[in-house]
Amino acid sequence: MLFLLYGKNDSLIERTVVEISRKYPNTERIHLNAKDITPNKFADIANTFDLLQQAPLITLRFDRTVTADPFYDVVSQISPQTHVIFIFPFDLSPSHVFIKNPKSVKIISGGLSLKTVADVFKFTDYLFSGRRTDAYKELYGLLSEGNDGFYILSMCLYSLRNIFNVAFSSPELAGMKDFPKRKAMKYAKVFTRDDIIGLFSYFYDIDKRCKIGLLDIHTALCLVCEKILAYTKS
């Protein structure tokens, strides 16, 4: 599946990328900048599968200095199993090559049902900022709307991974976008490296207990919340 995501709202773009990504949970993520890669190299990466023959999920970000046409020309060479999100963090005119000739690209200008994703981001922001009451109110709202508890748990882990990337200067940090990076930098001031490693271990244990039926997901979410809030000294 090929997606076209464009517009000036950076936070909305990041949230939309997360919503698309969660539909392919076992897929390798690859983040590319069009200014740093040739169209042919991009096509090669898009057609390179892992050892289990699973195709990747690629985000390809453009800026105004990059001509999109050569990348559009190699779209037909990309395996239909590969998922690519073309990101233009600015408005596109009707004459833009991806708009005028969309081929099999799904055009998203600000779309998807973003209410749930926005609420999840608000919840994790409250949680990692130590705002106990606000975090639980948001969690209650998410669950009341019928949102999947395992998805909410995965978004907590997503935030923790971003904090890890910042705290440990992970190579993944270079590929992080500004919005989640700024959030992670704020959270990383609250947690020590030992805290972060401990939280990963705790998440692993909670996930395992849920999967073997020793713990229900709602209880698991409350336990995770209390664990994180304890570190924030809320």
PDB file of C-alpha atoms in Angstrom:
ATOM      1  CA  MET A   1       0.000   0.000   0.000  1.00  0.00           C
ATOM      2  CA  LEU A   2       1.267   3.474  -0.892  1.00  0.00           C
ATOM      3  CA  PHE A   3       0.164   6.551   1.076  1.00  0.00           C
ATOM      4  CA  LEU A   4       0.549  10.241   0.322  1.00  0.00           C
ATOM      5  CA  LEU A   5       0.513  12.446   3.409  1.00  0.00           C
ATOM      6  CA  TYR A   6       0.866  16.199   3.075  1.00  0.00           C
ATOM      7  CA  GLY A   7       0.102  19.470   4.827  1.00  0.00           C
ATOM      8  CA  LYS A   8       1.604  21.986   7.245  1.00  0.00           C
ATOM      9  CA  ASN A   9       0.424  20.366  10.480  1.00  0.00           C
ATOM     10  CA  ASP A  10       3.512  18.439  11.672  1.00  0.00           C
ATOM     11  CA  SER A  11       1.847  16.921  14.729  1.00  0.00           C
ATOM     12  CA  LEU A  12      -1.070  15.693  12.630  1.00  0.00           C
ATOM     13  CA  ILE A  13       1.364  14.141  10.171  1.00  0.00           C
ATOM     14  CA  GLU A  14       3.207  12.290  12.934  1.00  0.00           C
ATOM     15  CA  ARG A  15      -0.014  11.014  14.436  1.00  0.00           C
ATOM     16  CA  THR A  16      -1.243   9.831  11.067  1.00  0.00           C
ATOM     17  CA  VAL A  17       2.034   7.980  10.472  1.00  0.00           C
ATOM     18  CA  VAL A  18       1.569   6.218  13.812  1.00  0.00           C
ATOM     19  CA  GLU A  19      -2.011   5.249  12.943  1.00  0.00           C
ATOM     20  CA  ILE A  20      -0.900   3.790   9.619  1.00  0.00           C
ATOM     21  CA  SER A  21       2.074   2.028  11.231  1.00  0.00           C
ATOM     22  CA  ARG A  22      -0.016   0.295  13.871  1.00  0.00           C
ATOM     23  CA  LYS A  23      -1.915  -1.497  11.118  1.00  0.00           C
ATOM     24  CA  TYR A  24       1.329  -3.334  10.274  1.00  0.00           C
ATOM     25  CA  PRO A  25       2.721  -4.220  13.754  1.00  0.00           C
ATOM     26  CA  ASN A  26       5.260  -6.866  12.688  1.00  0.00           C
ATOM     27  CA  THR A  27       6.766  -4.892   9.828  1.00  0.00           C
ATOM     28  CA  GLU A  28      10.245  -3.375   9.813  1.00  0.00           C
ATOM     29  CA  ARG A  29      10.168   0.441   9.887  1.00  0.00           C
ATOM     30  CA  ILE A  30      12.585   2.357   7.651  1.00  0.00           C
ATOM     31  CA  HIS A  31      12.738   6.168   7.734  1.00  0.00           C
ATOM     32  CA  LEU A  32      14.266   7.925   4.720  1.00  0.00           C
ATOM     33  CA  ASN A  33      14.799  11.512   3.597  1.00  0.00           C
ATOM     34  CA  ALA A  34      14.402  12.063  -0.132  1.00  0.00           C
ATOM     35  CA  LYS A  35      17.261  14.584  -0.160  1.00  0.00           C
ATOM     36  CA  ASP A  36      19.672  11.888   1.064  1.00  0.00           C
ATOM     37  CA  ILE A  37      18.796   9.110  -1.348  1.00  0.00           C
ATOM     38  CA  THR A  38      18.381   8.507  -5.073  1.00  0.00           C
ATOM     39  CA  PRO A  39      15.090   7.237  -6.503  1.00  0.00           C
ATOM     40  CA  ASN A  40      16.732   3.980  -7.624  1.00  0.00           C
ATOM     41  CA  LYS A  41      18.233   3.374  -4.188  1.00  0.00           C
ATOM     42  CA  PHE A  42      14.833   4.046  -2.644  1.00  0.00           C
ATOM     43  CA  ALA A  43      13.261   1.467  -4.971  1.00  0.00           C
ATOM     44  CA  ASP A  44      15.956  -1.067  -4.046  1.00  0.00           C
ATOM     45  CA  ILE A  45      15.282  -0.593  -0.322  1.00  0.00           C
ATOM     46  CA  ALA A  46      11.535  -0.839  -0.891  1.00  0.00           C
ATOM     47  CA  ASN A  47      11.996  -4.175  -2.629  1.00  0.00           C
ATOM     48  CA  THR A  48      14.343  -5.675  -0.023  1.00  0.00           C
ATOM     49  CA  PHE A  49      12.536  -8.076   2.297  1.00  0.00           C
ATOM     50  CA  ASP A  50      13.747  -9.435   5.628  1.00  0.00           C
ATOM     51  CA  LEU A  51      14.790 -13.042   6.364  1.00  0.00           C
ATOM     52  CA  LEU A  52      11.139 -14.014   6.792  1.00  0.00           C
ATOM     53  CA  GLN A  53      10.337 -12.466   3.412  1.00  0.00           C
ATOM     54  CA  GLN A  54       8.315  -9.662   4.978  1.00  0.00           C
ATOM     55  CA  ALA A  55       8.246  -6.348   3.161  1.00  0.00           C
ATOM     56  CA  PRO A  56       9.144  -3.129   5.030  1.00  0.00           C
ATOM     57  CA  LEU A  57       7.113  -0.072   5.969  1.00  0.00           C
ATOM     58  CA  ILE A  58       8.960   2.987   4.662  1.00  0.00           C
ATOM     59  CA  THR A  59       8.422   6.677   5.372  1.00  0.00           C
ATOM     60  CA  LEU A  60       9.966   8.886   2.701  1.00  0.00           C
ATOM     61  CA  ARG A  61      10.068  12.543   3.688  1.00  0.00           C
ATOM     62  CA  PHE A  62      10.443  15.361   1.161  1.00  0.00           C
ATOM     63  CA  ASP A  63      11.371  19.010   1.579  1.00  0.00           C
ATOM     64  CA  ARG A  64      10.855  21.810  -0.915  1.00  0.00           C
ATOM     65  CA  THR A  65      14.351  21.381  -2.378  1.00  0.00           C
ATOM     66  CA  VAL A  66      13.645  17.873  -3.680  1.00  0.00           C
ATOM     67  CA  THR A  67      11.942  17.213  -7.004  1.00  0.00           C
ATOM     68  CA  ALA A  68       9.318  14.533  -6.518  1.00  0.00           C
ATOM     69  CA  ASP A  69       8.964  13.455 -10.148  1.00  0.00           C
ATOM     70  CA  PRO A  70      11.910  11.000 -10.238  1.00  0.00           C
ATOM     71  CA  PHE A  71      10.587   9.264  -7.132  1.00  0.00           C
ATOM     72  CA  TYR A  72       7.117   9.105  -8.622  1.00  0.00           C
ATOM     73  CA  ASP A  73       8.619   7.470 -11.703  1.00  0.00           C
ATOM     74  CA  VAL A  74       9.892   4.480  -9.682  1.00  0.00           C
ATOM     75  CA  VAL A  75       6.592   3.885  -7.853  1.00  0.00           C
ATOM     76  CA  SER A  76       5.613   1.256 -10.409  1.00  0.00           C
ATOM     77  CA  GLN A  77       8.803  -0.677  -9.561  1.00  0.00           C
ATOM     78  CA  ILE A  78       7.886  -1.092  -5.887  1.00  0.00           C
ATOM     79  CA  SER A  79       6.541  -4.440  -4.708  1.00  0.00           C
ATOM     80  CA  PRO A  80       2.812  -4.337  -3.882  1.00  0.00           C
ATOM     81  CA  GLN A  81       3.690  -5.965  -0.556  1.00  0.00           C
ATOM     82  CA  THR A  82       5.734  -2.938   0.536  1.00  0.00           C
ATOM     83  CA  HIS A  83       4.061  -0.084   2.421  1.00  0.00           C
ATOM     84  CA  VAL A  84       5.368   3.397   1.686  1.00  0.00           C
ATOM     85  CA  ILE A  85       4.257   6.671   3.265  1.00  0.00           C
ATOM     86  CA  PHE A  86       5.276   9.661   1.136  1.00  0.00           C
ATOM     87  CA  ILE A  87       5.430  12.696   3.420  1.00  0.00           C
ATOM     88  CA  PHE A  88       5.318  16.296   2.204  1.00  0.00           C
ATOM     89  CA  PRO A  89       5.149  18.630   5.261  1.00  0.00           C
ATOM     90  CA  PHE A  90       3.679  21.441   3.182  1.00  0.00           C
ATOM     91  CA  ASP A  91       0.681  22.009   0.915  1.00  0.00           C
ATOM     92  CA  LEU A  92       0.699  20.500  -2.571  1.00  0.00           C
ATOM     93  CA  SER A  93      -0.898  22.065  -5.627  1.00  0.00           C
ATOM     94  CA  PRO A  94      -3.355  20.163  -7.852  1.00  0.00           C
ATOM     95  CA  SER A  95      -0.609  20.015 -10.490  1.00  0.00           C
ATOM     96  CA  HIS A  96       1.808  18.155  -8.218  1.00  0.00           C
ATOM     97  CA  VAL A  97       2.792  14.832  -9.785  1.00  0.00           C
ATOM     98  CA  PHE A  98       1.481  12.732  -6.887  1.00  0.00           C
ATOM     99  CA  ILE A  99      -1.840  14.599  -6.896  1.00  0.00           C
ATOM    100  CA  LYS A 100      -2.327  14.807 -10.637  1.00  0.00           C
ATOM    101  CA  ASN A 101      -1.422  11.174 -11.325  1.00  0.00           C
ATOM    102  CA  PRO A 102      -2.043   9.278  -8.094  1.00  0.00           C
ATOM    103  CA  LYS A 103      -1.586   5.771  -9.582  1.00  0.00           C
ATOM    104  CA  SER A 104      -2.166   3.413  -6.635  1.00  0.00           C
ATOM    105  CA  VAL A 105      -1.277   5.993  -3.992  1.00  0.00           C
ATOM    106  CA  LYS A 106      -3.876   6.596  -1.291  1.00  0.00           C
ATOM    107  CA  ILE A 107      -4.039  10.378  -0.861  1.00  0.00           C
ATOM    108  CA  ILE A 108      -4.381  11.678   2.693  1.00  0.00           C
ATOM    109  CA  SER A 109      -4.352  15.448   3.188  1.00  0.00           C
ATOM    110  CA  GLY A 110      -5.312  15.446   6.840  1.00  0.00           C
ATOM    111  CA  GLY A 111      -7.368  12.365   6.916  1.00  0.00           C
ATOM    112  CA  LEU A 112      -7.885   9.114   8.732  1.00  0.00           C
ATOM    113  CA  SER A 113      -9.953   9.071  11.886  1.00  0.00           C
ATOM    114  CA  LEU A 114      -7.509  11.002  14.029  1.00  0.00           C
ATOM    115  CA  LYS A 115      -9.657  11.574  17.104  1.00  0.00           C
ATOM    116  CA  THR A 116      -8.571   8.327  18.718  1.00  0.00           C
ATOM    117  CA  VAL A 117      -4.911   8.847  17.877  1.00  0.00           C
ATOM    118  CA  ALA A 118      -4.999  12.394  19.245  1.00  0.00           C
ATOM    119  CA  ASP A 119      -6.551  11.110  22.480  1.00  0.00           C
ATOM    120  CA  VAL A 120      -3.901   8.417  22.810  1.00  0.00           C
ATOM    121  CA  PHE A 121      -1.132  10.978  22.391  1.00  0.00           C
ATOM    122  CA  LYS A 122      -2.783  13.194  24.961  1.00  0.00           C
ATOM    123  CA  PHE A 123      -2.978  10.240  27.349  1.00  0.00           C
ATOM    124  CA  THR A 124       0.711   9.335  26.976  1.00  0.00           C
ATOM    125  CA  ASP A 125       1.676  12.998  27.312  1.00  0.00           C
ATOM    126  CA  TYR A 126      -0.222  13.285  30.591  1.00  0.00           C
ATOM    127  CA  LEU A 127       1.149   9.951  31.798  1.00  0.00           C
ATOM    128  CA  PHE A 128       4.837  10.596  31.162  1.00  0.00           C
ATOM    129  CA  SER A 129       4.468  14.154  32.457  1.00  0.00           C
ATOM    130  CA  GLY A 130       3.171  12.831  35.786  1.00  0.00           C
ATOM    131  CA  ARG A 131      -0.316  14.317  35.473  1.00  0.00           C
ATOM    132  CA  ARG A 132      -2.105  11.473  37.236  1.00  0.00           C
ATOM    133  CA  THR A 133      -5.695  12.756  37.230  1.00  0.00           C
ATOM    134  CA  ASP A 134      -5.573  13.897  33.606  1.00  0.00           C
ATOM    135  CA  ALA A 135      -3.963  10.628  32.501  1.00  0.00           C
ATOM    136  CA  TYR A 136      -6.642   8.480  34.129  1.00  0.00           C
ATOM    137  CA  LYS A 137      -9.445  10.664  32.760  1.00  0.00           C
ATOM    138  CA  GLU A 138      -8.025  10.269  29.267  1.00  0.00           C
ATOM    139  CA  LEU A 139      -7.558   6.525  29.733  1.00  0.00           C
ATOM    140  CA  TYR A 140     -11.148   6.153  30.932  1.00  0.00           C
ATOM    141  CA  GLY A 141     -12.355   8.074  27.872  1.00  0.00           C
ATOM    142  CA  LEU A 142     -10.342   5.889  25.505  1.00  0.00           C
ATOM    143  CA  LEU A 143     -11.634   2.674  27.013  1.00  0.00           C
ATOM    144  CA  SER A 144     -15.216   3.993  27.158  1.00  0.00           C
ATOM    145  CA  GLU A 145     -15.067   4.662  23.410  1.00  0.00           C
ATOM    146  CA  GLY A 146     -14.170   1.019  22.849  1.00  0.00           C
ATOM    147  CA  ASN A 147     -10.486   1.499  22.017  1.00  0.00           C
ATOM    148  CA  ASP A 148      -8.371  -1.624  22.210  1.00  0.00           C
ATOM    149  CA  GLY A 149      -6.429  -1.860  25.460  1.00  0.00           C
ATOM    150  CA  PHE A 150      -3.463  -3.556  23.804  1.00  0.00           C
ATOM    151  CA  TYR A 151      -3.212  -0.672  21.349  1.00  0.00           C
ATOM    152  CA  ILE A 152      -3.172   1.822  24.223  1.00  0.00           C
ATOM    153  CA  LEU A 153      -0.460  -0.240  25.921  1.00  0.00           C
ATOM    154  CA  SER A 154       1.551  -0.298  22.694  1.00  0.00           C
ATOM    155  CA  MET A 155       1.396   3.499  22.510  1.00  0.00           C
ATOM    156  CA  CYS A 156       2.853   3.721  26.028  1.00  0.00           C
ATOM    157  CA  LEU A 157       5.676   1.501  24.813  1.00  0.00           C
ATOM    158  CA  TYR A 158       6.061   3.696  21.710  1.00  0.00           C
ATOM    159  CA  SER A 159       6.634   6.725  23.948  1.00  0.00           C
ATOM    160  CA  LEU A 160       9.086   4.760  26.089  1.00  0.00           C
ATOM    161  CA  ARG A 161      11.070   3.727  22.998  1.00  0.00           C
ATOM    162  CA  ASN A 162      11.339   7.361  21.966  1.00  0.00           C
ATOM    163  CA  ILE A 163      12.593   8.279  25.442  1.00  0.00           C
ATOM    164  CA  PHE A 164      15.144   5.465  25.185  1.00  0.00           C
ATOM    165  CA  ASN A 165      16.377   6.786  21.825  1.00  0.00           C
ATOM    166  CA  VAL A 166      17.004  10.199  23.372  1.00  0.00           C
ATOM    167  CA  ALA A 167      18.474   9.044  26.680  1.00  0.00           C
ATOM    168  CA  PHE A 168      20.857   6.540  25.102  1.00  0.00           C
ATOM    169  CA  SER A 169      21.605   8.558  21.931  1.00  0.00           C
ATOM    170  CA  SER A 170      20.363   5.630  19.869  1.00  0.00           C
ATOM    171  CA  PRO A 171      21.053   5.588  16.103  1.00  0.00           C
ATOM    172  CA  GLU A 172      17.255   5.701  15.723  1.00  0.00           C
ATOM    173  CA  LEU A 173      17.367   9.255  17.070  1.00  0.00           C
ATOM    174  CA  ALA A 174      18.623  10.552  13.720  1.00  0.00           C
ATOM    175  CA  GLY A 175      15.499   9.246  12.007  1.00  0.00           C
ATOM    176  CA  MET A 176      13.019  10.611  14.535  1.00  0.00           C
ATOM    177  CA  LYS A 177      10.818  13.491  13.463  1.00  0.00           C
ATOM    178  CA  ASP A 178      10.823  16.787  15.358  1.00  0.00           C
ATOM    179  CA  PHE A 179       7.481  16.392  17.116  1.00  0.00           C
ATOM    180  CA  PRO A 180       8.077  13.039  18.871  1.00  0.00           C
ATOM    181  CA  LYS A 181      11.721  13.970  19.452  1.00  0.00           C
ATOM    182  CA  ARG A 182      10.770  17.142  21.331  1.00  0.00           C
ATOM    183  CA  LYS A 183       8.312  15.184  23.447  1.00  0.00           C
ATOM    184  CA  ALA A 184      10.877  12.486  24.190  1.00  0.00           C
ATOM    185  CA  MET A 185      13.502  15.058  25.149  1.00  0.00           C
ATOM    186  CA  LYS A 186      11.075  16.523  27.668  1.00  0.00           C
ATOM    187  CA  TYR A 187      10.246  13.126  29.153  1.00  0.00           C
ATOM    188  CA  ALA A 188      13.877  11.969  29.181  1.00  0.00           C
ATOM    189  CA  LYS A 189      14.674  14.606  31.819  1.00  0.00           C
ATOM    190  CA  VAL A 190      12.368  12.794  34.245  1.00  0.00           C
ATOM    191  CA  PHE A 191      13.819   9.280  33.925  1.00  0.00           C
ATOM    192  CA  THR A 192      17.306   7.925  34.581  1.00  0.00           C
ATOM    193  CA  ARG A 193      18.768   5.289  32.280  1.00  0.00           C
ATOM    194  CA  ASP A 194      18.152   2.676  34.960  1.00  0.00           C
ATOM    195  CA  ASP A 195      14.519   3.821  35.170  1.00  0.00           C
ATOM    196  CA  ILE A 196      14.086   3.340  31.419  1.00  0.00           C
ATOM    197  CA  ILE A 197      15.660  -0.127  31.416  1.00  0.00           C
ATOM    198  CA  GLY A 198      13.492  -1.066  34.386  1.00  0.00           C
ATOM    199  CA  LEU A 199      10.365   0.103  32.594  1.00  0.00           C
ATOM    200  CA  PHE A 200      11.205  -1.991  29.515  1.00  0.00           C
ATOM    201  CA  SER A 201      11.562  -5.037  31.748  1.00  0.00           C
ATOM    202  CA  TYR A 202       8.256  -4.208  33.430  1.00  0.00           C
ATOM    203  CA  PHE A 203       6.486  -3.791  30.080  1.00  0.00           C
ATOM    204  CA  TYR A 204       7.836  -7.158  28.941  1.00  0.00           C
ATOM    205  CA  ASP A 205       6.576  -8.876  32.084  1.00  0.00           C
ATOM    206  CA  ILE A 206       3.138  -7.235  31.832  1.00  0.00           C
ATOM    207  CA  ASP A 207       2.817  -8.165  28.156  1.00  0.00           C
ATOM    208  CA  LYS A 208       3.794 -11.773  28.842  1.00  0.00           C
ATOM    209  CA  ARG A 209       1.320 -12.112  31.712  1.00  0.00           C
ATOM    210  CA  CYS A 210      -1.474 -10.729  29.535  1.00  0.00           C
ATOM    211  CA  LYS A 211      -0.699 -13.076  26.660  1.00  0.00           C
ATOM    212  CA  ILE A 212      -0.762 -16.196  28.829  1.00  0.00           C
ATOM    213  CA  GLY A 213      -3.975 -15.148  30.553  1.00  0.00           C
ATOM    214  CA  LEU A 214      -2.613 -14.263  33.986  1.00  0.00           C
ATOM    215  CA  LEU A 215      -3.611 -10.615  33.710  1.00  0.00           C
ATOM    216  CA  ASP A 216      -6.445  -8.782  31.965  1.00  0.00           C
ATOM    217  CA  ILE A 217      -5.555  -5.783  29.850  1.00  0.00           C
ATOM    218  CA  HIS A 218      -7.459  -3.220  31.922  1.00  0.00           C
ATOM    219  CA  THR A 219      -5.577  -4.212  35.071  1.00  0.00           C
ATOM    220  CA  ALA A 220      -2.357  -4.212  33.077  1.00  0.00           C
ATOM    221  CA  LEU A 221      -2.945  -0.637  31.941  1.00  0.00           C
ATOM    222  CA  CYS A 222      -3.521   0.520  35.515  1.00  0.00           C
ATOM    223  CA  LEU A 223      -0.353  -1.237  36.676  1.00  0.00           C
ATOM    224  CA  VAL A 224       1.672   0.361  33.882  1.00  0.00           C
ATOM    225  CA  CYS A 225       0.233   3.782  34.682  1.00  0.00           C
ATOM    226  CA  GLU A 226       1.148   3.463  38.354  1.00  0.00           C
ATOM    227  CA  LYS A 227       4.648   2.256  37.495  1.00  0.00           C
ATOM    228  CA  ILE A 228       5.321   5.217  35.197  1.00  0.00           C
ATOM    229  CA  LEU A 229       3.688   7.751  37.544  1.00  0.00           C
ATOM    230  CA  ALA A 230       5.847   6.496  40.413  1.00  0.00           C
ATOM    231  CA  TYR A 231       8.955   7.480  38.442  1.00  0.00           C
ATOM    232  CA  THR A 232       7.549  10.927  37.666  1.00  0.00           C
ATOM    233  CA  LYS A 233       7.074  11.664  41.384  1.00  0.00           C
ATOM    234  CA  SER A 234       3.487  12.751  40.678  1.00  0.00           C
TER     235      SER A 234
END
